[in-house]
Amino acid sequence: DAGITQSPRHKVTETGTPVTLRCHQTENHRYMYWYRQDPGHGLRLIHYSYGVKDTDKGEVSDGYSVSRSKTEDFLLTLESATSSQTSVYFCAMASGNTIYFGEGSWLTVV
Amino acid sequence: GQQLNQSPQSMFIQEGEDVSMNCTSSSIFNTWLWYKQDPGEGPVLLIALYKAGELTSNGRLTAQFGTTRKDSFLNISASIPSDVGIYFCAGQPVEGGATNKLIFGTGTLLAVQP
């Protein structure tokens, strides 16, 4: 969706380093989400936010933290990246009962 | 956790053929969504369904919200090469409340032979 962007789109990092992915929306939506997508698992929810400074865990939240200091930005942080966190990360926002996705961030942890 | 069973896992068809895929759940859903994902891109919403029995079309695509609220179907008529991609169903379980959290199927890979 044109109203949601992610950065960086691609990143290679070393094990043990911190990594932050940024999601930015221009639609003023309350709900935002971070998913990871892996072969055989589909899309799995990491964390979500229901407002500024209001966040909660999803089904695969271990090793990840998030922050939402402004409505338009939702940050996903890997405090100490591990190889199991190599994945494609998608940010999403909810408009009513419908969820729209960003274009994805490809993260490789070596 | 909750899972969605999506089938088939993959389909290899000839251009012009019709396609059907479905998702089933062990629990009741409020909303069913169908997405398509192209390589290197994020999922793009195709059709959204909000009540049991609802039948909605988007061009050559038609989707239905099952009357039991535990399943949904997506049909593509007269397939064309650009229909190639991975199709995902997603559902919002009743117990999700106002969070709009979705459960996703594992996807159907569609390949169309010209």
mmCIF file with all atom_site columns, C-alpha atoms in Angstrom:
data_model
loop_
_atom_site.group_PDB
_atom_site.id
_atom_site.type_symbol
_atom_site.label_atom_id
_atom_site.label_alt_id
_atom_site.label_comp_id
_atom_site.label_asym_id
_atom_site.label_entity_id
_atom_site.label_seq_id
_atom_site.pdbx_PDB_ins_code
_atom_site.Cartn_x
_atom_site.Cartn_y
_atom_site.Cartn_z
_atom_site.occupancy
_atom_site.B_iso_or_equiv
_atom_site.pdbx_formal_charge
_atom_site.auth_seq_id
_atom_site.auth_comp_id
_atom_site.auth_asym_id
_atom_site.auth_atom_id
_atom_site.pdbx_PDB_model_num
ATOM 1   C CA . ASP A 1 1   ? 0.000   0.000   0.000   1.00 0.00 ? 1   ASP A CA 1
ATOM 2   C CA . ALA A 1 2   ? 1.341   3.415   -0.956  1.00 0.00 ? 2   ALA A CA 1
ATOM 3   C CA . GLY A 1 3   ? 0.637   4.804   2.539   1.00 0.00 ? 3   GLY A CA 1
ATOM 4   C CA . ILE A 1 4   ? 3.113   2.546   4.317   1.00 0.00 ? 4   ILE A CA 1
ATOM 5   C CA . THR A 1 5   ? 6.853   2.289   3.790   1.00 0.00 ? 5   THR A CA 1
ATOM 6   C CA . GLN A 1 6   ? 9.646   0.275   5.365   1.00 0.00 ? 6   GLN A CA 1
ATOM 7   C CA . SER A 1 7   ? 13.350  0.899   5.742   1.00 0.00 ? 7   SER A CA 1
ATOM 8   C CA . PRO A 1 8   ? 15.813  -0.469  5.110   1.00 0.00 ? 8   PRO A CA 1
ATOM 9   C CA . ARG A 1 9   ? 14.526  -2.750  2.372   1.00 0.00 ? 9   ARG A CA 1
ATOM 10  C CA . HIS A 1 10  ? 17.578  -4.978  2.570   1.00 0.00 ? 10  HIS A CA 1
ATOM 11  C CA . LYS A 1 11  ? 20.193  -5.439  5.287   1.00 0.00 ? 11  LYS A CA 1
ATOM 12  C CA . VAL A 1 12  ? 22.982  -7.866  6.085   1.00 0.00 ? 12  VAL A CA 1
ATOM 13  C CA . THR A 1 13  ? 24.248  -7.815  9.638   1.00 0.00 ? 13  THR A CA 1
ATOM 14  C CA . GLU A 1 14  ? 26.468  -9.875  11.891  1.00 0.00 ? 14  GLU A CA 1
ATOM 15  C CA . THR A 1 15  ? 25.329  -12.089 14.729  1.00 0.00 ? 15  THR A CA 1
ATOM 16  C CA . GLY A 1 16  ? 25.140  -10.195 18.002  1.00 0.00 ? 16  GLY A CA 1
ATOM 17  C CA . THR A 1 17  ? 24.659  -6.746  16.509  1.00 0.00 ? 17  THR A CA 1
ATOM 18  C CA . PRO A 1 18  ? 21.563  -4.627  17.129  1.00 0.00 ? 18  PRO A CA 1
ATOM 19  C CA . VAL A 1 19  ? 19.249  -3.953  14.212  1.00 0.00 ? 19  VAL A CA 1
ATOM 20  C CA . THR A 1 20  ? 16.310  -1.571  13.910  1.00 0.00 ? 20  THR A CA 1
ATOM 21  C CA . LEU A 1 21  ? 13.716  -1.687  11.163  1.00 0.00 ? 21  LEU A CA 1
ATOM 22  C CA . ARG A 1 22  ? 11.464  1.298   10.613  1.00 0.00 ? 22  ARG A CA 1
ATOM 23  C CA . CYS A 1 23  ? 7.872   1.396   9.463   1.00 0.00 ? 23  CYS A CA 1
ATOM 24  C CA . HIS A 1 24  ? 6.301   4.689   8.469   1.00 0.00 ? 24  HIS A CA 1
ATOM 25  C CA . GLN A 1 25  ? 2.647   5.308   7.609   1.00 0.00 ? 25  GLN A CA 1
ATOM 26  C CA . THR A 1 26  ? 0.978   8.439   6.305   1.00 0.00 ? 26  THR A CA 1
ATOM 27  C CA . GLU A 1 27  ? -2.630  7.370   6.970   1.00 0.00 ? 27  GLU A CA 1
ATOM 28  C CA . ASN A 1 28  ? -2.883  8.190   10.698  1.00 0.00 ? 28  ASN A CA 1
ATOM 29  C CA . HIS A 1 29  ? -4.050  4.654   11.492  1.00 0.00 ? 29  HIS A CA 1
ATOM 30  C CA . ARG A 1 30  ? -4.086  3.521   15.067  1.00 0.00 ? 30  ARG A CA 1
ATOM 31  C CA . TYR A 1 31  ? -3.084  -0.132  14.628  1.00 0.00 ? 31  TYR A CA 1
ATOM 32  C CA . MET A 1 32  ? 0.299   -1.184  13.254  1.00 0.00 ? 32  MET A CA 1
ATOM 33  C CA . TYR A 1 33  ? 1.953   -4.591  13.133  1.00 0.00 ? 33  TYR A CA 1
ATOM 34  C CA . TRP A 1 34  ? 5.233   -6.331  12.505  1.00 0.00 ? 34  TRP A CA 1
ATOM 35  C CA . TYR A 1 35  ? 5.197   -9.780  10.886  1.00 0.00 ? 35  TYR A CA 1
ATOM 36  C CA . ARG A 1 36  ? 7.947   -12.112 9.781   1.00 0.00 ? 36  ARG A CA 1
ATOM 37  C CA . GLN A 1 37  ? 7.593   -14.446 6.841   1.00 0.00 ? 37  GLN A CA 1
ATOM 38  C CA . ASP A 1 38  ? 9.467   -17.719 6.596   1.00 0.00 ? 38  ASP A CA 1
ATOM 39  C CA . PRO A 1 39  ? 9.116   -20.758 4.330   1.00 0.00 ? 39  PRO A CA 1
ATOM 40  C CA . GLY A 1 40  ? 6.702   -23.263 5.779   1.00 0.00 ? 40  GLY A CA 1
ATOM 41  C CA . HIS A 1 41  ? 5.408   -20.837 8.401   1.00 0.00 ? 41  HIS A CA 1
ATOM 42  C CA . GLY A 1 42  ? 3.679   -18.141 6.422   1.00 0.00 ? 42  GLY A CA 1
ATOM 43  C CA . LEU A 1 43  ? 3.245   -14.776 8.113   1.00 0.00 ? 43  LEU A CA 1
ATOM 44  C CA . ARG A 1 44  ? 3.602   -14.694 11.883  1.00 0.00 ? 44  ARG A CA 1
ATOM 45  C CA . LEU A 1 45  ? 2.887   -11.739 14.139  1.00 0.00 ? 45  LEU A CA 1
ATOM 46  C CA . ILE A 1 46  ? 5.849   -10.444 16.141  1.00 0.00 ? 46  ILE A CA 1
ATOM 47  C CA . HIS A 1 47  ? 4.433   -7.372  17.893  1.00 0.00 ? 47  HIS A CA 1
ATOM 48  C CA . TYR A 1 48  ? 1.642   -4.934  17.306  1.00 0.00 ? 48  TYR A CA 1
ATOM 49  C CA . SER A 1 49  ? 0.679   -1.458  18.444  1.00 0.00 ? 49  SER A CA 1
ATOM 50  C CA . TYR A 1 50  ? -2.736  -0.008  19.163  1.00 0.00 ? 50  TYR A CA 1
ATOM 51  C CA . GLY A 1 51  ? -1.588  3.564   19.717  1.00 0.00 ? 51  GLY A CA 1
ATOM 52  C CA . VAL A 1 52  ? 1.327   5.765   20.687  1.00 0.00 ? 52  VAL A CA 1
ATOM 53  C CA . LYS A 1 53  ? 3.321   3.958   23.379  1.00 0.00 ? 53  LYS A CA 1
ATOM 54  C CA . ASP A 1 54  ? 0.778   1.114   23.392  1.00 0.00 ? 54  ASP A CA 1
ATOM 55  C CA . THR A 1 55  ? 2.233   -2.169  22.177  1.00 0.00 ? 55  THR A CA 1
ATOM 56  C CA . ASP A 1 56  ? 1.711   -5.864  22.786  1.00 0.00 ? 56  ASP A CA 1
ATOM 57  C CA . LYS A 1 57  ? 3.337   -9.153  21.896  1.00 0.00 ? 57  LYS A CA 1
ATOM 58  C CA . GLY A 1 58  ? 2.407   -11.415 19.038  1.00 0.00 ? 58  GLY A CA 1
ATOM 59  C CA . GLU A 1 59  ? 3.081   -15.118 18.675  1.00 0.00 ? 59  GLU A CA 1
ATOM 60  C CA . VAL A 1 60  ? 6.847   -14.871 17.952  1.00 0.00 ? 60  VAL A CA 1
ATOM 61  C CA . SER A 1 61  ? 7.978   -11.915 20.062  1.00 0.00 ? 61  SER A CA 1
ATOM 62  C CA . ASP A 1 62  ? 11.071  -13.442 21.733  1.00 0.00 ? 62  ASP A CA 1
ATOM 63  C CA . GLY A 1 63  ? 14.230  -11.559 20.748  1.00 0.00 ? 63  GLY A CA 1
ATOM 64  C CA . TYR A 1 64  ? 12.316  -8.536  19.459  1.00 0.00 ? 64  TYR A CA 1
ATOM 65  C CA . SER A 1 65  ? 11.218  -5.237  20.926  1.00 0.00 ? 65  SER A CA 1
ATOM 66  C CA . VAL A 1 66  ? 9.152   -2.422  19.444  1.00 0.00 ? 66  VAL A CA 1
ATOM 67  C CA . SER A 1 67  ? 8.504   1.237   20.044  1.00 0.00 ? 67  SER A CA 1
ATOM 68  C CA . ARG A 1 68  ? 5.819   3.662   18.895  1.00 0.00 ? 68  ARG A CA 1
ATOM 69  C CA . SER A 1 69  ? 6.654   7.225   19.903  1.00 0.00 ? 69  SER A CA 1
ATOM 70  C CA . LYS A 1 70  ? 4.587   8.759   17.102  1.00 0.00 ? 70  LYS A CA 1
ATOM 71  C CA . THR A 1 71  ? 1.452   7.573   15.327  1.00 0.00 ? 71  THR A CA 1
ATOM 72  C CA . GLU A 1 72  ? 3.258   7.392   12.004  1.00 0.00 ? 72  GLU A CA 1
ATOM 73  C CA . ASP A 1 73  ? 6.316   5.373   13.069  1.00 0.00 ? 73  ASP A CA 1
ATOM 74  C CA . PHE A 1 74  ? 6.590   1.828   14.425  1.00 0.00 ? 74  PHE A CA 1
ATOM 75  C CA . LEU A 1 75  ? 10.103  0.534   15.047  1.00 0.00 ? 75  LEU A CA 1
ATOM 76  C CA . LEU A 1 76  ? 11.164  -3.088  15.362  1.00 0.00 ? 76  LEU A CA 1
ATOM 77  C CA . THR A 1 77  ? 14.469  -3.760  17.148  1.00 0.00 ? 77  THR A CA 1
ATOM 78  C CA . LEU A 1 78  ? 16.529  -6.898  17.325  1.00 0.00 ? 78  LEU A CA 1
ATOM 79  C CA . GLU A 1 79  ? 18.706  -6.217  20.374  1.00 0.00 ? 79  GLU A CA 1
ATOM 80  C CA . SER A 1 80  ? 21.254  -8.896  19.469  1.00 0.00 ? 80  SER A CA 1
ATOM 81  C CA . ALA A 1 81  ? 20.594  -10.434 16.094  1.00 0.00 ? 81  ALA A CA 1
ATOM 82  C CA . THR A 1 82  ? 20.782  -14.217 15.681  1.00 0.00 ? 82  THR A CA 1
ATOM 83  C CA . SER A 1 83  ? 20.853  -16.347 12.551  1.00 0.00 ? 83  SER A CA 1
ATOM 84  C CA . SER A 1 84  ? 17.317  -17.570 13.319  1.00 0.00 ? 84  SER A CA 1
ATOM 85  C CA . GLN A 1 85  ? 16.146  -14.011 12.785  1.00 0.00 ? 85  GLN A CA 1
ATOM 86  C CA . THR A 1 86  ? 17.145  -14.092 9.134   1.00 0.00 ? 86  THR A CA 1
ATOM 87  C CA . SER A 1 87  ? 13.797  -13.495 7.512   1.00 0.00 ? 87  SER A CA 1
ATOM 88  C CA . VAL A 1 88  ? 11.595  -11.138 5.583   1.00 0.00 ? 88  VAL A CA 1
ATOM 89  C CA . TYR A 1 89  ? 9.891   -8.622  7.848   1.00 0.00 ? 89  TYR A CA 1
ATOM 90  C CA . PHE A 1 90  ? 6.627   -6.957  6.909   1.00 0.00 ? 90  PHE A CA 1
ATOM 91  C CA . CYS A 1 91  ? 5.070   -3.989  8.563   1.00 0.00 ? 91  CYS A CA 1
ATOM 92  C CA . ALA A 1 92  ? 1.318   -3.541  8.303   1.00 0.00 ? 92  ALA A CA 1
ATOM 93  C CA . MET A 1 93  ? -1.393  -1.092  9.293   1.00 0.00 ? 93  MET A CA 1
ATOM 94  C CA . ALA A 1 94  ? -5.095  -1.613  9.896   1.00 0.00 ? 94  ALA A CA 1
ATOM 95  C CA . SER A 1 95  ? -7.852  0.405   8.302   1.00 0.00 ? 95  SER A CA 1
ATOM 96  C CA . GLY A 1 96  ? -11.031 -0.848  9.928   1.00 0.00 ? 96  GLY A CA 1
ATOM 97  C CA . ASN A 1 97  ? -10.974 -4.640  9.730   1.00 0.00 ? 97  ASN A CA 1
ATOM 98  C CA . THR A 1 98  ? -8.593  -4.628  6.763   1.00 0.00 ? 98  THR A CA 1
ATOM 99  C CA . ILE A 1 99  ? -4.830  -4.822  7.011   1.00 0.00 ? 99  ILE A CA 1
ATOM 100 C CA . TYR A 1 100 ? -2.426  -3.369  4.451   1.00 0.00 ? 100 TYR A CA 1
ATOM 101 C CA . PHE A 1 101 ? 1.214   -4.388  4.178   1.00 0.00 ? 101 PHE A CA 1
ATOM 102 C CA . GLY A 1 102 ? 4.454   -2.625  3.402   1.00 0.00 ? 102 GLY A CA 1
ATOM 103 C CA . GLU A 1 103 ? 6.877   -3.925  0.795   1.00 0.00 ? 103 GLU A CA 1
ATOM 104 C CA . GLY A 1 104 ? 9.066   -5.860  3.220   1.00 0.00 ? 104 GLY A CA 1
ATOM 105 C CA . SER A 1 105 ? 12.550  -5.704  4.693   1.00 0.00 ? 105 SER A CA 1
ATOM 106 C CA . TRP A 1 106 ? 14.921  -8.542  3.856   1.00 0.00 ? 106 TRP A CA 1
ATOM 107 C CA . LEU A 1 107 ? 17.253  -9.185  6.800   1.00 0.00 ? 107 LEU A CA 1
ATOM 108 C CA . THR A 1 108 ? 20.179  -11.587 6.693   1.00 0.00 ? 108 THR A CA 1
ATOM 109 C CA . VAL A 1 109 ? 22.109  -12.331 9.881   1.00 0.00 ? 109 VAL A CA 1
ATOM 110 C CA . VAL A 1 110 ? 25.519  -13.891 9.190   1.00 0.00 ? 110 VAL A CA 1
ATOM 111 C CA . GLY B 2 1   ? -1.789  -21.355 18.435  1.00 0.00 ? 1   GLY B CA 1
ATOM 112 C CA . GLN B 2 2   ? -4.578  -21.117 15.912  1.00 0.00 ? 2   GLN B CA 1
ATOM 113 C CA . GLN B 2 3   ? -3.882  -22.272 12.406  1.00 0.00 ? 3   GLN B CA 1
ATOM 114 C CA . LEU B 2 4   ? -5.516  -21.932 9.050   1.00 0.00 ? 4   LEU B CA 1
ATOM 115 C CA . ASN B 2 5   ? -5.450  -24.867 6.692   1.00 0.00 ? 5   ASN B CA 1
ATOM 116 C CA . GLN B 2 6   ? -5.043  -23.558 3.176   1.00 0.00 ? 6   GLN B CA 1
ATOM 117 C CA . SER B 2 7   ? -5.273  -25.807 0.142   1.00 0.00 ? 7   SER B CA 1
ATOM 118 C CA . PRO B 2 8   ? -3.980  -26.644 -2.268  1.00 0.00 ? 8   PRO B CA 1
ATOM 119 C CA . GLN B 2 9   ? -0.364  -25.809 -1.466  1.00 0.00 ? 9   GLN B CA 1
ATOM 120 C CA . SER B 2 10  ? 0.392   -25.308 -5.163  1.00 0.00 ? 10  SER B CA 1
ATOM 121 C CA . MET B 2 11  ? -1.358  -25.356 -8.502  1.00 0.00 ? 11  MET B CA 1
ATOM 122 C CA . PHE B 2 12  ? 0.049   -25.577 -12.013 1.00 0.00 ? 12  PHE B CA 1
ATOM 123 C CA . ILE B 2 13  ? -2.570  -24.726 -14.606 1.00 0.00 ? 13  ILE B CA 1
ATOM 124 C CA . GLN B 2 14  ? -2.982  -23.676 -18.217 1.00 0.00 ? 14  GLN B CA 1
ATOM 125 C CA . GLU B 2 15  ? -3.887  -20.128 -19.138 1.00 0.00 ? 15  GLU B CA 1
ATOM 126 C CA . GLY B 2 16  ? -7.665  -19.773 -19.356 1.00 0.00 ? 16  GLY B CA 1
ATOM 127 C CA . GLU B 2 17  ? -8.453  -22.340 -16.683 1.00 0.00 ? 17  GLU B CA 1
ATOM 128 C CA . ASP B 2 18  ? -10.423 -21.529 -13.560 1.00 0.00 ? 18  ASP B CA 1
ATOM 129 C CA . VAL B 2 19  ? -8.787  -21.833 -10.147 1.00 0.00 ? 19  VAL B CA 1
ATOM 130 C CA . SER B 2 20  ? -10.236 -22.600 -6.727  1.00 0.00 ? 20  SER B CA 1
ATOM 131 C CA . MET B 2 21  ? -8.547  -22.512 -3.359  1.00 0.00 ? 21  MET B CA 1
ATOM 132 C CA . ASN B 2 22  ? -9.855  -22.542 0.183   1.00 0.00 ? 22  ASN B CA 1
ATOM 133 C CA . CYS B 2 23  ? -9.034  -22.032 3.821   1.00 0.00 ? 23  CYS B CA 1
ATOM 134 C CA . THR B 2 24  ? -10.517 -23.717 6.856   1.00 0.00 ? 24  THR B CA 1
ATOM 135 C CA . SER B 2 25  ? -10.218 -22.975 10.537  1.00 0.00 ? 25  SER B CA 1
ATOM 136 C CA . SER B 2 26  ? -10.930 -24.802 13.757  1.00 0.00 ? 26  SER B CA 1
ATOM 137 C CA . SER B 2 27  ? -12.487 -21.645 15.210  1.00 0.00 ? 27  SER B CA 1
ATOM 138 C CA . ILE B 2 28  ? -14.945 -18.964 14.171  1.00 0.00 ? 28  ILE B CA 1
ATOM 139 C CA . PHE B 2 29  ? -13.698 -15.874 12.352  1.00 0.00 ? 29  PHE B CA 1
ATOM 140 C CA . ASN B 2 30  ? -15.099 -12.346 12.102  1.00 0.00 ? 30  ASN B CA 1
ATOM 141 C CA . THR B 2 31  ? -13.300 -11.415 8.933   1.00 0.00 ? 31  THR B CA 1
ATOM 142 C CA . TRP B 2 32  ? -11.706 -13.226 6.022   1.00 0.00 ? 32  TRP B CA 1
ATOM 143 C CA . LEU B 2 33  ? -9.163  -11.559 3.782   1.00 0.00 ? 33  LEU B CA 1
ATOM 144 C CA . TRP B 2 34  ? -7.462  -12.817 0.634   1.00 0.00 ? 34  TRP B CA 1
ATOM 145 C CA . TYR B 2 35  ? -4.040  -11.513 -0.405  1.00 0.00 ? 35  TYR B CA 1
ATOM 146 C CA . LYS B 2 36  ? -1.726  -12.037 -3.337  1.00 0.00 ? 36  LYS B CA 1
ATOM 147 C CA . GLN B 2 37  ? 2.037   -11.792 -3.010  1.00 0.00 ? 37  GLN B CA 1
ATOM 148 C CA . ASP B 2 38  ? 4.424   -11.355 -5.923  1.00 0.00 ? 38  ASP B CA 1
ATOM 149 C CA . PRO B 2 39  ? 8.127   -12.214 -5.563  1.00 0.00 ? 39  PRO B CA 1
ATOM 150 C CA . GLY B 2 40  ? 10.002  -9.546  -3.621  1.00 0.00 ? 40  GLY B CA 1
ATOM 151 C CA . GLU B 2 41  ? 6.848   -7.691  -2.673  1.00 0.00 ? 41  GLU B CA 1
ATOM 152 C CA . GLY B 2 42  ? 4.484   -7.465  0.253   1.00 0.00 ? 42  GLY B CA 1
ATOM 153 C CA . PRO B 2 43  ? 1.042   -9.090  0.251   1.00 0.00 ? 43  PRO B CA 1
ATOM 154 C CA . VAL B 2 44  ? -1.573  -7.049  -1.585  1.00 0.00 ? 44  VAL B CA 1
ATOM 155 C CA . LEU B 2 45  ? -5.187  -7.209  -0.508  1.00 0.00 ? 45  LEU B CA 1
ATOM 156 C CA . LEU B 2 46  ? -7.527  -8.743  -3.099  1.00 0.00 ? 46  LEU B CA 1
ATOM 157 C CA . ILE B 2 47  ? -10.849 -9.189  -1.343  1.00 0.00 ? 47  ILE B CA 1
ATOM 158 C CA . ALA B 2 48  ? -12.190 -8.596  2.173   1.00 0.00 ? 48  ALA B CA 1
ATOM 159 C CA . LEU B 2 49  ? -15.202 -10.427 3.608   1.00 0.00 ? 49  LEU B CA 1
ATOM 160 C CA . TYR B 2 50  ? -16.980 -9.309  6.757   1.00 0.00 ? 50  TYR B CA 1
ATOM 161 C CA . LYS B 2 51  ? -20.042 -11.505 7.293   1.00 0.00 ? 51  LYS B CA 1
ATOM 162 C CA . ALA B 2 52  ? -21.062 -15.129 6.976   1.00 0.00 ? 52  ALA B CA 1
ATOM 163 C CA . GLY B 2 53  ? -22.349 -16.064 3.539   1.00 0.00 ? 53  GLY B CA 1
ATOM 164 C CA . GLU B 2 54  ? -20.967 -12.927 1.913   1.00 0.00 ? 54  GLU B CA 1
ATOM 165 C CA . LEU B 2 55  ? -19.937 -13.388 -1.721  1.00 0.00 ? 55  LEU B CA 1
ATOM 166 C CA . THR B 2 56  ? -17.708 -10.663 -3.167  1.00 0.00 ? 56  THR B CA 1
ATOM 167 C CA . SER B 2 57  ? -16.093 -10.230 -6.574  1.00 0.00 ? 57  SER B CA 1
ATOM 168 C CA . ASN B 2 58  ? -13.110 -8.223  -7.735  1.00 0.00 ? 58  ASN B CA 1
ATOM 169 C CA . GLY B 2 59  ? -12.808 -8.570  -11.493 1.00 0.00 ? 59  GLY B CA 1
ATOM 170 C CA . ARG B 2 60  ? -12.121 -12.223 -12.258 1.00 0.00 ? 60  ARG B CA 1
ATOM 171 C CA . LEU B 2 61  ? -11.776 -13.027 -8.561  1.00 0.00 ? 61  LEU B CA 1
ATOM 172 C CA . THR B 2 62  ? -14.646 -14.162 -6.381  1.00 0.00 ? 62  THR B CA 1
ATOM 173 C CA . ALA B 2 63  ? -14.441 -15.004 -2.692  1.00 0.00 ? 63  ALA B CA 1
ATOM 174 C CA . GLN B 2 64  ? -16.963 -16.251 -0.199  1.00 0.00 ? 64  GLN B CA 1
ATOM 175 C CA . PHE B 2 65  ? -17.211 -16.161 3.589   1.00 0.00 ? 65  PHE B CA 1
ATOM 176 C CA . GLY B 2 66  ? -18.424 -19.595 4.594   1.00 0.00 ? 66  GLY B CA 1
ATOM 177 C CA . THR B 2 67  ? -21.745 -19.871 6.412   1.00 0.00 ? 67  THR B CA 1
ATOM 178 C CA . THR B 2 68  ? -20.128 -21.746 9.305   1.00 0.00 ? 68  THR B CA 1
ATOM 179 C CA . ARG B 2 69  ? -17.689 -18.808 9.705   1.00 0.00 ? 69  ARG B CA 1
ATOM 180 C CA . LYS B 2 70  ? -14.870 -21.350 9.715   1.00 0.00 ? 70  LYS B CA 1
ATOM 181 C CA . ASP B 2 71  ? -13.955 -21.308 6.053   1.00 0.00 ? 71  ASP B CA 1
ATOM 182 C CA . SER B 2 72  ? -13.516 -19.187 2.954   1.00 0.00 ? 72  SER B CA 1
ATOM 183 C CA . PHE B 2 73  ? -13.057 -19.800 -0.752  1.00 0.00 ? 73  PHE B CA 1
ATOM 184 C CA . LEU B 2 74  ? -11.309 -17.890 -3.522  1.00 0.00 ? 74  LEU B CA 1
ATOM 185 C CA . ASN B 2 75  ? -12.013 -18.542 -7.187  1.00 0.00 ? 75  ASN B CA 1
ATOM 186 C CA . ILE B 2 76  ? -10.134 -17.078 -10.151 1.00 0.00 ? 76  ILE B CA 1
ATOM 187 C CA . SER B 2 77  ? -11.825 -17.373 -13.507 1.00 0.00 ? 77  SER B CA 1
ATOM 188 C CA . ALA B 2 78  ? -10.075 -17.518 -16.878 1.00 0.00 ? 78  ALA B CA 1
ATOM 189 C CA . SER B 2 79  ? -6.551  -17.355 -15.443 1.00 0.00 ? 79  SER B CA 1
ATOM 190 C CA . ILE B 2 80  ? -3.862  -15.281 -17.162 1.00 0.00 ? 80  ILE B CA 1
ATOM 191 C CA . PRO B 2 81  ? -0.069  -15.355 -16.761 1.00 0.00 ? 81  PRO B CA 1
ATOM 192 C CA . SER B 2 82  ? -0.032  -12.339 -14.429 1.00 0.00 ? 82  SER B CA 1
ATOM 193 C CA . ASP B 2 83  ? -2.112  -14.315 -11.913 1.00 0.00 ? 83  ASP B CA 1
ATOM 194 C CA . VAL B 2 84  ? 1.093   -16.128 -10.986 1.00 0.00 ? 84  VAL B CA 1
ATOM 195 C CA . GLY B 2 85  ? 2.024   -15.634 -7.355  1.00 0.00 ? 85  GLY B CA 1
ATOM 196 C CA . ILE B 2 86  ? 1.291   -16.827 -3.856  1.00 0.00 ? 86  ILE B CA 1
ATOM 197 C CA . TYR B 2 87  ? -2.223  -16.403 -2.538  1.00 0.00 ? 87  TYR B CA 1
ATOM 198 C CA . PHE B 2 88  ? -2.808  -16.143 1.197   1.00 0.00 ? 88  PHE B CA 1
ATOM 199 C CA . CYS B 2 89  ? -5.968  -16.315 3.184   1.00 0.00 ? 89  CYS B CA 1
ATOM 200 C CA . ALA B 2 90  ? -6.127  -14.522 6.514   1.00 0.00 ? 90  ALA B CA 1
ATOM 201 C CA . GLY B 2 91  ? -8.771  -14.479 9.169   1.00 0.00 ? 91  GLY B CA 1
ATOM 202 C CA . GLN B 2 92  ? -9.555  -12.420 12.225  1.00 0.00 ? 92  GLN B CA 1
ATOM 203 C CA . PRO B 2 93  ? -10.675 -14.744 15.023  1.00 0.00 ? 93  PRO B CA 1
ATOM 204 C CA . VAL B 2 94  ? -13.639 -13.720 17.143  1.00 0.00 ? 94  VAL B CA 1
ATOM 205 C CA . GLU B 2 95  ? -11.526 -13.742 20.295  1.00 0.00 ? 95  GLU B CA 1
ATOM 206 C CA . GLY B 2 96  ? -9.104  -11.247 18.732  1.00 0.00 ? 96  GLY B CA 1
ATOM 207 C CA . GLY B 2 97  ? -11.364 -8.449  19.880  1.00 0.00 ? 97  GLY B CA 1
ATOM 208 C CA . ALA B 2 98  ? -10.547 -4.994  18.584  1.00 0.00 ? 98  ALA B CA 1
ATOM 209 C CA . THR B 2 99  ? -6.899  -5.689  17.879  1.00 0.00 ? 99  THR B CA 1
ATOM 210 C CA . ASN B 2 100 ? -7.474  -6.763  14.272  1.00 0.00 ? 100 ASN B CA 1
ATOM 211 C CA . LYS B 2 101 ? -4.839  -9.464  14.684  1.00 0.00 ? 101 LYS B CA 1
ATOM 212 C CA . LEU B 2 102 ? -4.873  -11.875 11.770  1.00 0.00 ? 102 LEU B CA 1
ATOM 213 C CA . ILE B 2 103 ? -4.079  -15.538 11.410  1.00 0.00 ? 103 ILE B CA 1
ATOM 214 C CA . PHE B 2 104 ? -2.603  -16.442 8.021   1.00 0.00 ? 104 PHE B CA 1
ATOM 215 C CA . GLY B 2 105 ? -2.755  -19.548 5.916   1.00 0.00 ? 105 GLY B CA 1
ATOM 216 C CA . THR B 2 106 ? 0.503   -20.932 4.558   1.00 0.00 ? 106 THR B CA 1
ATOM 217 C CA . GLY B 2 107 ? -0.288  -19.893 1.016   1.00 0.00 ? 107 GLY B CA 1
ATOM 218 C CA . THR B 2 108 ? -1.158  -21.373 -2.358  1.00 0.00 ? 108 THR B CA 1
ATOM 219 C CA . LEU B 2 109 ? 1.475   -21.065 -5.067  1.00 0.00 ? 109 LEU B CA 1
ATOM 220 C CA . LEU B 2 110 ? -0.157  -20.532 -8.446  1.00 0.00 ? 110 LEU B CA 1
ATOM 221 C CA . ALA B 2 111 ? 1.728   -21.100 -11.685 1.00 0.00 ? 111 ALA B CA 1
ATOM 222 C CA . VAL B 2 112 ? 0.036   -20.372 -15.015 1.00 0.00 ? 112 VAL B CA 1
ATOM 223 C CA . GLN B 2 113 ? 1.356   -21.886 -18.228 1.00 0.00 ? 113 GLN B CA 1
ATOM 224 C CA . PRO B 2 114 ? 0.765   -19.582 -21.219 1.00 0.00 ? 114 PRO B CA 1
#
